[in-house]
CSV table of C-alpha atoms in Angstrom, one decimal:
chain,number,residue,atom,x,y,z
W,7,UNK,CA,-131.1,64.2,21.8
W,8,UNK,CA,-130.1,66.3,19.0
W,9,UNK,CA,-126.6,66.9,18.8
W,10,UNK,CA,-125.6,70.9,19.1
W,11,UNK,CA,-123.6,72.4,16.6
W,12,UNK,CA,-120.5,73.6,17.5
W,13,UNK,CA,-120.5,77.3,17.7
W,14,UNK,CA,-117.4,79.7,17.1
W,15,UNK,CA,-117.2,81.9,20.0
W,16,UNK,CA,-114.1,83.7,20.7
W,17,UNK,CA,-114.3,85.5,24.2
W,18,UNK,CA,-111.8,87.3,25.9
W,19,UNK,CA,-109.5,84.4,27.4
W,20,UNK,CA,-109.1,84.3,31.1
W,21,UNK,CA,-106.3,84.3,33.7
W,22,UNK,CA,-106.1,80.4,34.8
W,23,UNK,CA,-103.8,78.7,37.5
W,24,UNK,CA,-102.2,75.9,36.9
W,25,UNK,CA,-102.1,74.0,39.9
W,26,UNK,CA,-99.4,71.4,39.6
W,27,UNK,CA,-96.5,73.9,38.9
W,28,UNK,CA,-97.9,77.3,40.7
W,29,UNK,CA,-98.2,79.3,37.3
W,30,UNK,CA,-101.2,81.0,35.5
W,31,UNK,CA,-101.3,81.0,32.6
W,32,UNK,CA,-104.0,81.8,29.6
W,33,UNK,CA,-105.4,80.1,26.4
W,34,UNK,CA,-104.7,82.0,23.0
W,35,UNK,CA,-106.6,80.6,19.7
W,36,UNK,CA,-105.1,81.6,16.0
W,37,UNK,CA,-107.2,82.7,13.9
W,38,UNK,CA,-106.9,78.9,11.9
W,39,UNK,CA,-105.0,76.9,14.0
W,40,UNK,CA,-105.8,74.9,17.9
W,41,UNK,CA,-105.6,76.8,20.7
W,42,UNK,CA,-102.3,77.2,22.6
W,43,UNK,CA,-101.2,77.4,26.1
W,44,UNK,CA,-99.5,80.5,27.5
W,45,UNK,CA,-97.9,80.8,31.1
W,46,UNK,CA,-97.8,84.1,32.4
W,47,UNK,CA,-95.6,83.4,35.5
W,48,UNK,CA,-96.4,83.0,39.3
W,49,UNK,CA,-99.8,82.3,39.9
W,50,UNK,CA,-101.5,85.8,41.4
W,51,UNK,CA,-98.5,87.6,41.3
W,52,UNK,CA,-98.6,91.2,40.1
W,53,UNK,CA,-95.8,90.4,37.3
W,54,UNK,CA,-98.0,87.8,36.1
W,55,UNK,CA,-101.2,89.5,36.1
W,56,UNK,CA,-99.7,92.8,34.2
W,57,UNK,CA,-98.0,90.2,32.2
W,58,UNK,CA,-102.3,88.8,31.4
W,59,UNK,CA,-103.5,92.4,30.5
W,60,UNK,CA,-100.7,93.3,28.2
W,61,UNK,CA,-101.0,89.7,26.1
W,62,UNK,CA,-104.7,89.5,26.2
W,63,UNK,CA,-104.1,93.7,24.8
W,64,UNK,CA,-101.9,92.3,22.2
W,65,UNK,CA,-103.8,89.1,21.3
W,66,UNK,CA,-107.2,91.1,20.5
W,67,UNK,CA,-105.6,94.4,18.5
W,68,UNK,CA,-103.4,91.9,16.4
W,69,UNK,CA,-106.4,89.4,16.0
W,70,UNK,CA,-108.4,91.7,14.7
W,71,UNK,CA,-107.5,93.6,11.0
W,72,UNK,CA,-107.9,96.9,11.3
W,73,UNK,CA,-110.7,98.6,9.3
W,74,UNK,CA,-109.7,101.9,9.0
W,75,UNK,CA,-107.5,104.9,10.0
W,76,UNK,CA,-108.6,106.7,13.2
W,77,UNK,CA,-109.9,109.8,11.8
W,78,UNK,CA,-112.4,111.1,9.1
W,79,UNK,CA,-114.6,108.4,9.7
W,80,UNK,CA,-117.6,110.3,9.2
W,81,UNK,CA,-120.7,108.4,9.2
W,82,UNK,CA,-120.3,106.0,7.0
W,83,UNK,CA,-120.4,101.9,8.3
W,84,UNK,CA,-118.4,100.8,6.1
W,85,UNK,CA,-115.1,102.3,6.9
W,86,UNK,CA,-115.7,101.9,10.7
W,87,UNK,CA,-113.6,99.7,13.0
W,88,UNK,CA,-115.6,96.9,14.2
W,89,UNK,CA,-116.6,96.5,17.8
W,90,UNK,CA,-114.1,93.4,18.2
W,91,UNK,CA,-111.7,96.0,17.5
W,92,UNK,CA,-113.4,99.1,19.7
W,93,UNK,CA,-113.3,96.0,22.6
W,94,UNK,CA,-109.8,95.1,21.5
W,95,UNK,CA,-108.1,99.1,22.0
W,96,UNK,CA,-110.1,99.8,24.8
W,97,UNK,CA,-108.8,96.8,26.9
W,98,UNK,CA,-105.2,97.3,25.2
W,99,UNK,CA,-105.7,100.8,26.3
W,100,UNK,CA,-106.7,100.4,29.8
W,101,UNK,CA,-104.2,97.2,31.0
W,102,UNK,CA,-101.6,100.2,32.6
W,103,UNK,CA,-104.9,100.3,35.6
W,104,UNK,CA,-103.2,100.0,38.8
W,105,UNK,CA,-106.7,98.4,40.0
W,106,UNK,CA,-106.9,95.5,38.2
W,107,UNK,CA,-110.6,94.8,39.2
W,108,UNK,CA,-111.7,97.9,36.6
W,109,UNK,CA,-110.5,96.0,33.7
W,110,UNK,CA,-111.8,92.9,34.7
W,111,UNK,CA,-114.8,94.5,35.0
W,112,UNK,CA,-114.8,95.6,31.2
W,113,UNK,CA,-112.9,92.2,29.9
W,114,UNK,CA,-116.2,91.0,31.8
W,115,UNK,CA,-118.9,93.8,29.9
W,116,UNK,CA,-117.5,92.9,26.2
W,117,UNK,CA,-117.9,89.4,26.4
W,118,UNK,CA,-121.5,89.6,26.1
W,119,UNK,CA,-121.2,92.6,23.1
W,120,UNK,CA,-118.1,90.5,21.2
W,121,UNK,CA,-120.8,86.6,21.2
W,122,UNK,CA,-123.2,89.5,19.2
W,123,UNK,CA,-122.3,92.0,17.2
W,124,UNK,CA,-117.9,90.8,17.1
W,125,UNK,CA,-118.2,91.8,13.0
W,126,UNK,CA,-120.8,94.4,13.3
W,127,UNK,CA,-119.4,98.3,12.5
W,128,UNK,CA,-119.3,99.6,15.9
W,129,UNK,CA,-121.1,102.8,14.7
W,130,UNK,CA,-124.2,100.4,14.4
W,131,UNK,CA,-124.5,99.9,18.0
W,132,UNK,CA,-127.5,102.4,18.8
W,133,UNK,CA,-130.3,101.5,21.8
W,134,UNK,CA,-131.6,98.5,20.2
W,135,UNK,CA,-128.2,96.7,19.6
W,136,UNK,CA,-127.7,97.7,23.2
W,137,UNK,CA,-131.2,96.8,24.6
W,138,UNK,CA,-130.3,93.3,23.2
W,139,UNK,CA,-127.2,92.9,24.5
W,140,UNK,CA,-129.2,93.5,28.2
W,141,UNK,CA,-131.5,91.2,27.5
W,142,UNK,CA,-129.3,88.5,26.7
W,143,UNK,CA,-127.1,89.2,30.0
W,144,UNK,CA,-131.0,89.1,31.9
W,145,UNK,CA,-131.7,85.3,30.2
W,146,UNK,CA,-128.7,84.0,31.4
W,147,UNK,CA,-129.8,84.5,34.9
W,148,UNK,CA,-126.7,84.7,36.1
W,149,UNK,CA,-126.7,88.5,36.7
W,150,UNK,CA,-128.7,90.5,39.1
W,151,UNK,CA,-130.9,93.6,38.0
W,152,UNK,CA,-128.1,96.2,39.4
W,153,UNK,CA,-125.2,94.2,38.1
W,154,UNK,CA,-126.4,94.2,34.6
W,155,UNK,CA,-126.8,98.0,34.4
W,156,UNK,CA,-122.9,98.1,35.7
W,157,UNK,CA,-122.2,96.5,32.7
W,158,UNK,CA,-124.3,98.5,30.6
W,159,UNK,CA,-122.7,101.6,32.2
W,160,UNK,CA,-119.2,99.9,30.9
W,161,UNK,CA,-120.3,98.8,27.5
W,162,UNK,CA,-121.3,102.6,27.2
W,163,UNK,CA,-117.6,103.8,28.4
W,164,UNK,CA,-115.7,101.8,25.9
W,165,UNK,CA,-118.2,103.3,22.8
W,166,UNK,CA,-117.4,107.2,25.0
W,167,UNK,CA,-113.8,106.7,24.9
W,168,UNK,CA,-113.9,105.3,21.4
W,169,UNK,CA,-115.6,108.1,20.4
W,170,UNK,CA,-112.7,110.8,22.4
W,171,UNK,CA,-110.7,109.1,20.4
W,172,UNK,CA,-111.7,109.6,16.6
W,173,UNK,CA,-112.7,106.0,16.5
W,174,UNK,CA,-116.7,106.2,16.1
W,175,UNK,CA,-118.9,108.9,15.8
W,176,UNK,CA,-120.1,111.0,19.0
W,177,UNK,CA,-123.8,110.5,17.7
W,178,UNK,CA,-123.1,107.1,18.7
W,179,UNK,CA,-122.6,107.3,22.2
W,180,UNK,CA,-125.7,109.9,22.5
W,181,UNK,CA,-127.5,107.8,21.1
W,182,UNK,CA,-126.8,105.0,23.4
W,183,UNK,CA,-127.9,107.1,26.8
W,184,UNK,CA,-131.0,107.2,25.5
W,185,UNK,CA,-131.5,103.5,26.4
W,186,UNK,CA,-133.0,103.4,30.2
W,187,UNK,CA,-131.6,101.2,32.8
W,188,UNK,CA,-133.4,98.1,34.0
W,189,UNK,CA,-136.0,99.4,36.7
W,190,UNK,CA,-137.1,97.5,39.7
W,191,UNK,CA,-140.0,95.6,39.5
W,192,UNK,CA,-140.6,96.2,35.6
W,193,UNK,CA,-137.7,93.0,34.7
W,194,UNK,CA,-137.0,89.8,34.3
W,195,UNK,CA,-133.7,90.3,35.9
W,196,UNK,CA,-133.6,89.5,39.5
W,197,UNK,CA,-132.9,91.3,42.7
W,198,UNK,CA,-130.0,91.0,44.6
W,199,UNK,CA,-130.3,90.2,48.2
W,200,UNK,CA,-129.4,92.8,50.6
W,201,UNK,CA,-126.2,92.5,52.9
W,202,UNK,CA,-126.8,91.9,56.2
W,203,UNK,CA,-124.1,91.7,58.8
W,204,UNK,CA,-122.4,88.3,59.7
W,205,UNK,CA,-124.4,87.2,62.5
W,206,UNK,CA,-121.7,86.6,65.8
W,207,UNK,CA,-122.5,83.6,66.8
W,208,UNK,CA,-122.0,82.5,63.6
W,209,UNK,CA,-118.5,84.3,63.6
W,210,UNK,CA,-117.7,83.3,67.2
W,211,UNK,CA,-118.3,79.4,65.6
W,212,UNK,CA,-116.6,79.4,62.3
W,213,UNK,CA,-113.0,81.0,63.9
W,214,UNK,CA,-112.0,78.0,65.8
W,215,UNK,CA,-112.2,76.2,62.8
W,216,UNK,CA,-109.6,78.8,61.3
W,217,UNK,CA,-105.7,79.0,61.5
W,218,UNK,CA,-104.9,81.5,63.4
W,219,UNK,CA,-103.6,84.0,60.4
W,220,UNK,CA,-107.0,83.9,59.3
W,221,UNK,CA,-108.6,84.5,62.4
W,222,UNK,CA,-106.5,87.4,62.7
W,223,UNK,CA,-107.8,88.8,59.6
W,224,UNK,CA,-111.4,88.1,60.1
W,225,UNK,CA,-110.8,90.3,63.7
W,226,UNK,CA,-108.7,92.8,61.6
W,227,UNK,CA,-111.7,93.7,59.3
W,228,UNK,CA,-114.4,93.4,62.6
W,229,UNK,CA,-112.2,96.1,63.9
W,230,UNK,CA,-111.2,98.4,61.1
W,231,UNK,CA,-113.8,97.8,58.3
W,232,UNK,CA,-111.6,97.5,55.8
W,233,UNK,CA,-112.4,96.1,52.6
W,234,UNK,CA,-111.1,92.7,52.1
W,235,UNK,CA,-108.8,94.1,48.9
W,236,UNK,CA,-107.5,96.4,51.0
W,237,UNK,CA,-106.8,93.6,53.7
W,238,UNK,CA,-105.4,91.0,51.5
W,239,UNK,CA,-103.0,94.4,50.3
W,240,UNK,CA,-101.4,94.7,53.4
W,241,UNK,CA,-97.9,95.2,53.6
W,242,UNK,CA,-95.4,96.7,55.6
W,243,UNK,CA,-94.1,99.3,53.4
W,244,UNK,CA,-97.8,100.6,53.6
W,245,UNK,CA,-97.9,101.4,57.4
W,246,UNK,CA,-96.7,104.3,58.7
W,247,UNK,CA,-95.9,103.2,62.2
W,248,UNK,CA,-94.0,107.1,63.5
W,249,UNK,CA,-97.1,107.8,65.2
W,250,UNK,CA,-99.8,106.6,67.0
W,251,UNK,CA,-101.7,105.1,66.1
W,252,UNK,CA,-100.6,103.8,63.0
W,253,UNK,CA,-102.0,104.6,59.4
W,254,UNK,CA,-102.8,102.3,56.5
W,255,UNK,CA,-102.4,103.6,53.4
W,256,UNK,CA,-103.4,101.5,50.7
W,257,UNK,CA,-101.4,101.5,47.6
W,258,UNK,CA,-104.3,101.2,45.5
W,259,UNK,CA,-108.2,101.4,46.7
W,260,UNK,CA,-111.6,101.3,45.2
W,261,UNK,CA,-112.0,105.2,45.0
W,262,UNK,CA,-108.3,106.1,44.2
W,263,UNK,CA,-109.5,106.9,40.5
W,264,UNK,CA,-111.3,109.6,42.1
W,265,UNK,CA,-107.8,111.4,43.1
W,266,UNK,CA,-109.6,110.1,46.8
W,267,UNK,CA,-106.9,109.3,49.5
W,268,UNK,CA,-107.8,106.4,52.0
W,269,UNK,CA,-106.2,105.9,55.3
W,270,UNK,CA,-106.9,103.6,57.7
W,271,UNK,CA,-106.0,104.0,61.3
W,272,UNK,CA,-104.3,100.9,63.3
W,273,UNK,CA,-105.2,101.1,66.8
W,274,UNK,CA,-103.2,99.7,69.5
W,275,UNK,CA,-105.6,96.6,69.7
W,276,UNK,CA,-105.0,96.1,65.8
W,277,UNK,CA,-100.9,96.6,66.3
W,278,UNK,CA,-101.2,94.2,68.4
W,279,UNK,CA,-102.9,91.6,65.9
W,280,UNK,CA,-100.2,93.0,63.3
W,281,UNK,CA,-96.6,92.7,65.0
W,282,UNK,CA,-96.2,88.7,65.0
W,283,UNK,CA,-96.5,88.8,61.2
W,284,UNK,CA,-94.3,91.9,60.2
W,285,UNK,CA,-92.1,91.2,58.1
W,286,UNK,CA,-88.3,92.3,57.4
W,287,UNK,CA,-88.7,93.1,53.8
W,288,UNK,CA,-91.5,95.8,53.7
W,289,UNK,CA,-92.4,94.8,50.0
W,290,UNK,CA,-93.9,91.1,51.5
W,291,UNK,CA,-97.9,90.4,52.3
W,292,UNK,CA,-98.0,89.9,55.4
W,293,UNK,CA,-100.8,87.6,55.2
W,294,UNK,CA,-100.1,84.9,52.6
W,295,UNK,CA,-101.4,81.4,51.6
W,296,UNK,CA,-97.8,79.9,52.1
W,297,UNK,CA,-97.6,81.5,55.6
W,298,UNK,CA,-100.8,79.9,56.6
W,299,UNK,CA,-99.7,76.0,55.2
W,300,UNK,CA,-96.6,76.2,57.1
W,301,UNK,CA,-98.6,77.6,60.2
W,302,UNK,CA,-100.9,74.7,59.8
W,303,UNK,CA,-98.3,71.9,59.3
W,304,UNK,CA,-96.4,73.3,62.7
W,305,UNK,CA,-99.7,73.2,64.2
W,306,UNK,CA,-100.3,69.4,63.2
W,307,UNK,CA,-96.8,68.3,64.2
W,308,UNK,CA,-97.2,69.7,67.8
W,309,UNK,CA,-100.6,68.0,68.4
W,310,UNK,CA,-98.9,64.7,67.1
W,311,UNK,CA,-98.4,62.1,69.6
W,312,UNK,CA,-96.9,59.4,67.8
W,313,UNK,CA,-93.5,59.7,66.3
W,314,UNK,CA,-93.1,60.2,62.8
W,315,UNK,CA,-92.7,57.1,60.4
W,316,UNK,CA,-89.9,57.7,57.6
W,317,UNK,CA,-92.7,57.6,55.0
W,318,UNK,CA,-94.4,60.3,56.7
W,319,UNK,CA,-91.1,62.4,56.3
W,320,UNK,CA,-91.2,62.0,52.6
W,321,UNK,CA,-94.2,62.9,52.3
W,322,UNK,CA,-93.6,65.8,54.2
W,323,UNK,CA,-90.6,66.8,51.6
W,324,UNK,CA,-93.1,66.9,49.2
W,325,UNK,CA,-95.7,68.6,50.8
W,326,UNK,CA,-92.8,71.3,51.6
W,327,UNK,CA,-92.0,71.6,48.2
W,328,UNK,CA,-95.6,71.8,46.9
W,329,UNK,CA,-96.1,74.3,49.6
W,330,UNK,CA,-92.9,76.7,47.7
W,331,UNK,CA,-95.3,77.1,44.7
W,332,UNK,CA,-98.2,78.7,46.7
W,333,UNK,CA,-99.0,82.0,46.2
W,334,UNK,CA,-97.9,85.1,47.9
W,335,UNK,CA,-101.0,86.8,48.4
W,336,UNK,CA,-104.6,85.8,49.6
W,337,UNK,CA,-107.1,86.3,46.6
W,338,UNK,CA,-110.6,87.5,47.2
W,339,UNK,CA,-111.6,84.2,46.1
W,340,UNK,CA,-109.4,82.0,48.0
W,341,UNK,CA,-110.2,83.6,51.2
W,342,UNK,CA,-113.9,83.6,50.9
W,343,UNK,CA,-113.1,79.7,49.9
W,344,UNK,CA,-111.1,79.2,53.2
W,345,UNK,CA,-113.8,80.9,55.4
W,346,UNK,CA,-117.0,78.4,53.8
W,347,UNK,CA,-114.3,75.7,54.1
W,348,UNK,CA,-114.8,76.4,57.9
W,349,UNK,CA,-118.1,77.1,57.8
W,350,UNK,CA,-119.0,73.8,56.7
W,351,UNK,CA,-116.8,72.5,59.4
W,352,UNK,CA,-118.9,74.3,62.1
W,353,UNK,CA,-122.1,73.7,60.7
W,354,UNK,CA,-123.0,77.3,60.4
W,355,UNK,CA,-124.7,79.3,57.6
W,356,UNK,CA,-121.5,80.2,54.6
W,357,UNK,CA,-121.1,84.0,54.9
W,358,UNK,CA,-118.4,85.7,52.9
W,359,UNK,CA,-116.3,88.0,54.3
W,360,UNK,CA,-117.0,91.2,52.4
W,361,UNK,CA,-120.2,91.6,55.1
W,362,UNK,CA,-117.9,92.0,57.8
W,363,UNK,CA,-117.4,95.7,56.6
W,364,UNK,CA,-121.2,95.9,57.7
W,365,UNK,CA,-120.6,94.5,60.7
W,366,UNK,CA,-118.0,97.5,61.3
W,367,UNK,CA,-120.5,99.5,60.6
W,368,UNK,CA,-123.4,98.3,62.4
W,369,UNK,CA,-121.5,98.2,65.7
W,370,UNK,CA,-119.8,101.9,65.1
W,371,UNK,CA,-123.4,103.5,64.4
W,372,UNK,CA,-124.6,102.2,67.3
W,373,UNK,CA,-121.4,103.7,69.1
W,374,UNK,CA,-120.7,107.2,67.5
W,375,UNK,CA,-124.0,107.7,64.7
W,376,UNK,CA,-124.3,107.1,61.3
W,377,UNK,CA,-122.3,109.7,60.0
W,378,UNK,CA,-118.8,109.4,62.1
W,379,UNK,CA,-119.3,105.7,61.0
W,380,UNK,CA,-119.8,106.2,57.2
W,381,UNK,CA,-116.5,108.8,57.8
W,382,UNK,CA,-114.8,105.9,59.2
W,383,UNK,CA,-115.5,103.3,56.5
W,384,UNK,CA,-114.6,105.6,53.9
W,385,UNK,CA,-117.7,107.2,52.6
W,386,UNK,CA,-117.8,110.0,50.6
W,387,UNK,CA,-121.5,109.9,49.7
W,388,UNK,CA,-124.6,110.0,52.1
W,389,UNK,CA,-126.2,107.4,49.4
W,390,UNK,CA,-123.2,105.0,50.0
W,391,UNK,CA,-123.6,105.7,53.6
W,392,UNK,CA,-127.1,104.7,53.5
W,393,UNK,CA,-126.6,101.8,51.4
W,394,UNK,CA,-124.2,100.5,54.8
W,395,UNK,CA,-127.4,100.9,57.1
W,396,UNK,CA,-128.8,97.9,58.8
W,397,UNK,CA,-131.8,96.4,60.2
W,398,UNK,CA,-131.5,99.1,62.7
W,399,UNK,CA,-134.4,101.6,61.2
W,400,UNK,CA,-136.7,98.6,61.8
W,401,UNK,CA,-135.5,98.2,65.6
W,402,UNK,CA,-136.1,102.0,66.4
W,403,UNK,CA,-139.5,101.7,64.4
W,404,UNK,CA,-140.4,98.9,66.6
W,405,UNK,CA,-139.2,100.8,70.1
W,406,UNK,CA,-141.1,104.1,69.0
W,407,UNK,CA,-144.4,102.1,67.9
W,408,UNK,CA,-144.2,100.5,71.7
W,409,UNK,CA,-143.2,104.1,73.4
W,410,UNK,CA,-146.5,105.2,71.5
W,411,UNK,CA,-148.2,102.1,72.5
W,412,UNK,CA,-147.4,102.9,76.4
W,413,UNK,CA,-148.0,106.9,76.2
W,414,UNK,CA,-151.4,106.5,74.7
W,415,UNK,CA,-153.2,104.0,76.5
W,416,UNK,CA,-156.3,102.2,75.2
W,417,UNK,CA,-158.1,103.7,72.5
């Protein structure tokens, strides 16, 4: 076999963990020199991620040279700033986000623009330069039909600001819209499946199998619909308990850039859930990976029935201090990981638990109609409402075809 040449490719570096000491940290690259490790502080922590966005801000503008000044660039390619640079001030410009997600989202959309056109004049990314950056994100097959035109959509944000900004011309970014999004049906992209709700049996068989922090929020988002960011958010500071019932407000939510306010009301049932794991200091998760170990090694030591050998109590110290460097906060990740952990355990089918949020709102239409429900998850839109709608269409379909059926008799 051939051997592959080795490619320079210089992506935007991510936020790692480093397991054995509970940091993250990141990998920078000079511009002639090997690459070099940088921690960033407690892993998942907001200091260290704010700590990410600013370096990885600083680390593109300074690694790039700048081309020329911000204004009277006319239309001319070569005094533009390159799009490693456009990439470079727009993430630099957008790390103050208070949802971190969004620039994710656009560290994710450049890294696919940067392995192209990193040393092309951004002013020289019309349709086709776009078109083929689409089609490279469809051959990786990695990316489903809608997904890719989300990070079209972004690409086309950072040459819109860009252009706000004196950077690139605005005939740029018109030019740009002109490129349609992938269609369905007419691609080589493929579709995403739908999201159906969790099937409970399948929930009623995976939450033994769960310690019991988990399980209570699993039954948190069956009852509220919350989204699991706004779950793993939770703190105490962020309930206001002077009435009843209690309201959730999150500090930051998926539509808060739209000057949208989202609360969440705690019924008695869910206050219930809440109370064993409030916390003193308001600023604390309340649900938290180092919570959960320690809740699982209590839960081991009770159901031991032999007494515990002195190399057993070692370990034990060790395992406590291990257990000091966990994070404070669930991740998105690392709670979907713990519920297929269980899964697997119970021999059901993995299911993740943003679906639960349908399984709100399958249960509440059924209760109160689609539109209290959609009010009740948060829905501004009648689209998003309908997006949330279930199998349940087919199941009226089916009991009005019968009703028919009956009322007609043979034909």
């Amino acid at each position: 076999m051939p051997k592959r040449e080795k490619t320079e490719r210089r992506d935007v570096p991510s936020y790692l963990h480093h397991r054995a000491s509970g940091r993250a940290f990141t990998y920078l690259r000079g511009a002639d020199g090997p690459r070099r490790r940088v921690y960033l502080g407690k892993w998942n922590s907001p200091d260290s991620r704010r700590r990410y966005r600013e370096l990885i801000g600083r680390y593109l503008l300074e690694e790039e040279q700048p081309s020329a000044t911000a204004t009277n660039l006319g239309t001319n390619s070569a005094t533009c700033i390159t799009v490693a640079e456009l990439c470079a001030r727009y993430l630099h410009h957008r790390q103050a986000l208070v949802v971190e997600s969004e620039w994710n989202q656009a560290r994710l959309a450049s890294i696919p623009l940067l392995a192209l056109y990193r040393d092309l004049p951004a002013d020289e990314i019309g349709p086709k330069a776009l078109r083929r950056v689409r089609d490279e994100m469809v051959t990786a097959g990695t990316l489903c039909r809608t997904e890719v035109n989300r990070r079209v959509v972004r690409i086309r944000a950072m040459f819109r600001w860009a252009a706000a900004e004196e950077l690139i011309p605005a005939g740029v970014v018109e030019a740009q819209r002109t490129l349609e999004p992938l269609r369905r049906g007419r691609t080589g992209a493929h579709e995403a499946n739908p999201v159906e709700p969790v099937p409970e049996a399948d929930i009623e068989a995976t939450l033994p199998y769960l310690p019991p922090t988990l399980q209570t929020m699993v039954r948190m988002q069956l009852l509220t619909g919350m989204r699991v960011g706004e779950l793993l958010a939770l703190r105490g500071r962020d309930i206001d308990q002077t009435n009843e019932p209690w309201i959730y407000r999150p500090r930051a939510h998926k539509n808060a850039w739209r000057d949208m306010h989202r609360e969440i009301p705690l019924v008695r049932a869910v206050q219930a859930m809440l109370v064993p794991h409030l916390d003193a200091q308001p600023d604390v998760f309340l649900f938290s990976p180092r919570k959960t170990h320690a809740e699982r090694r209590r839960m081991k030591r009770a159901a031991r029935k032999s007494r515990v050998q002195p190399s057993q109590q070692a370990r034990d110290e060790r395992t406590r201090d291990s257990a000091s460097r966990l994070a404070d906060q669930w991740t998105a990740t690392t709670y979907r990981h713990a519920i297929h952990y269980a899964c697997r355990r119970a021999g059901v089918p993995l299911w993740t638990p943003s679906r639960l949020r349908h399984n709100f709102q399958h249960r509440a239409e059924l209760l109160v109609g689609l539109e209290e429900s959609g009010r009740a998850l948060g829905h501004h839109h009648t689209a998003t409402v309908e997006h949330y709608r279930s199998r349940r269409d087919l199941a009226v379909a089916v009991r009005v075809m019968d009703a028919v059926a009956c009322a007609s008799g043979p034909w």
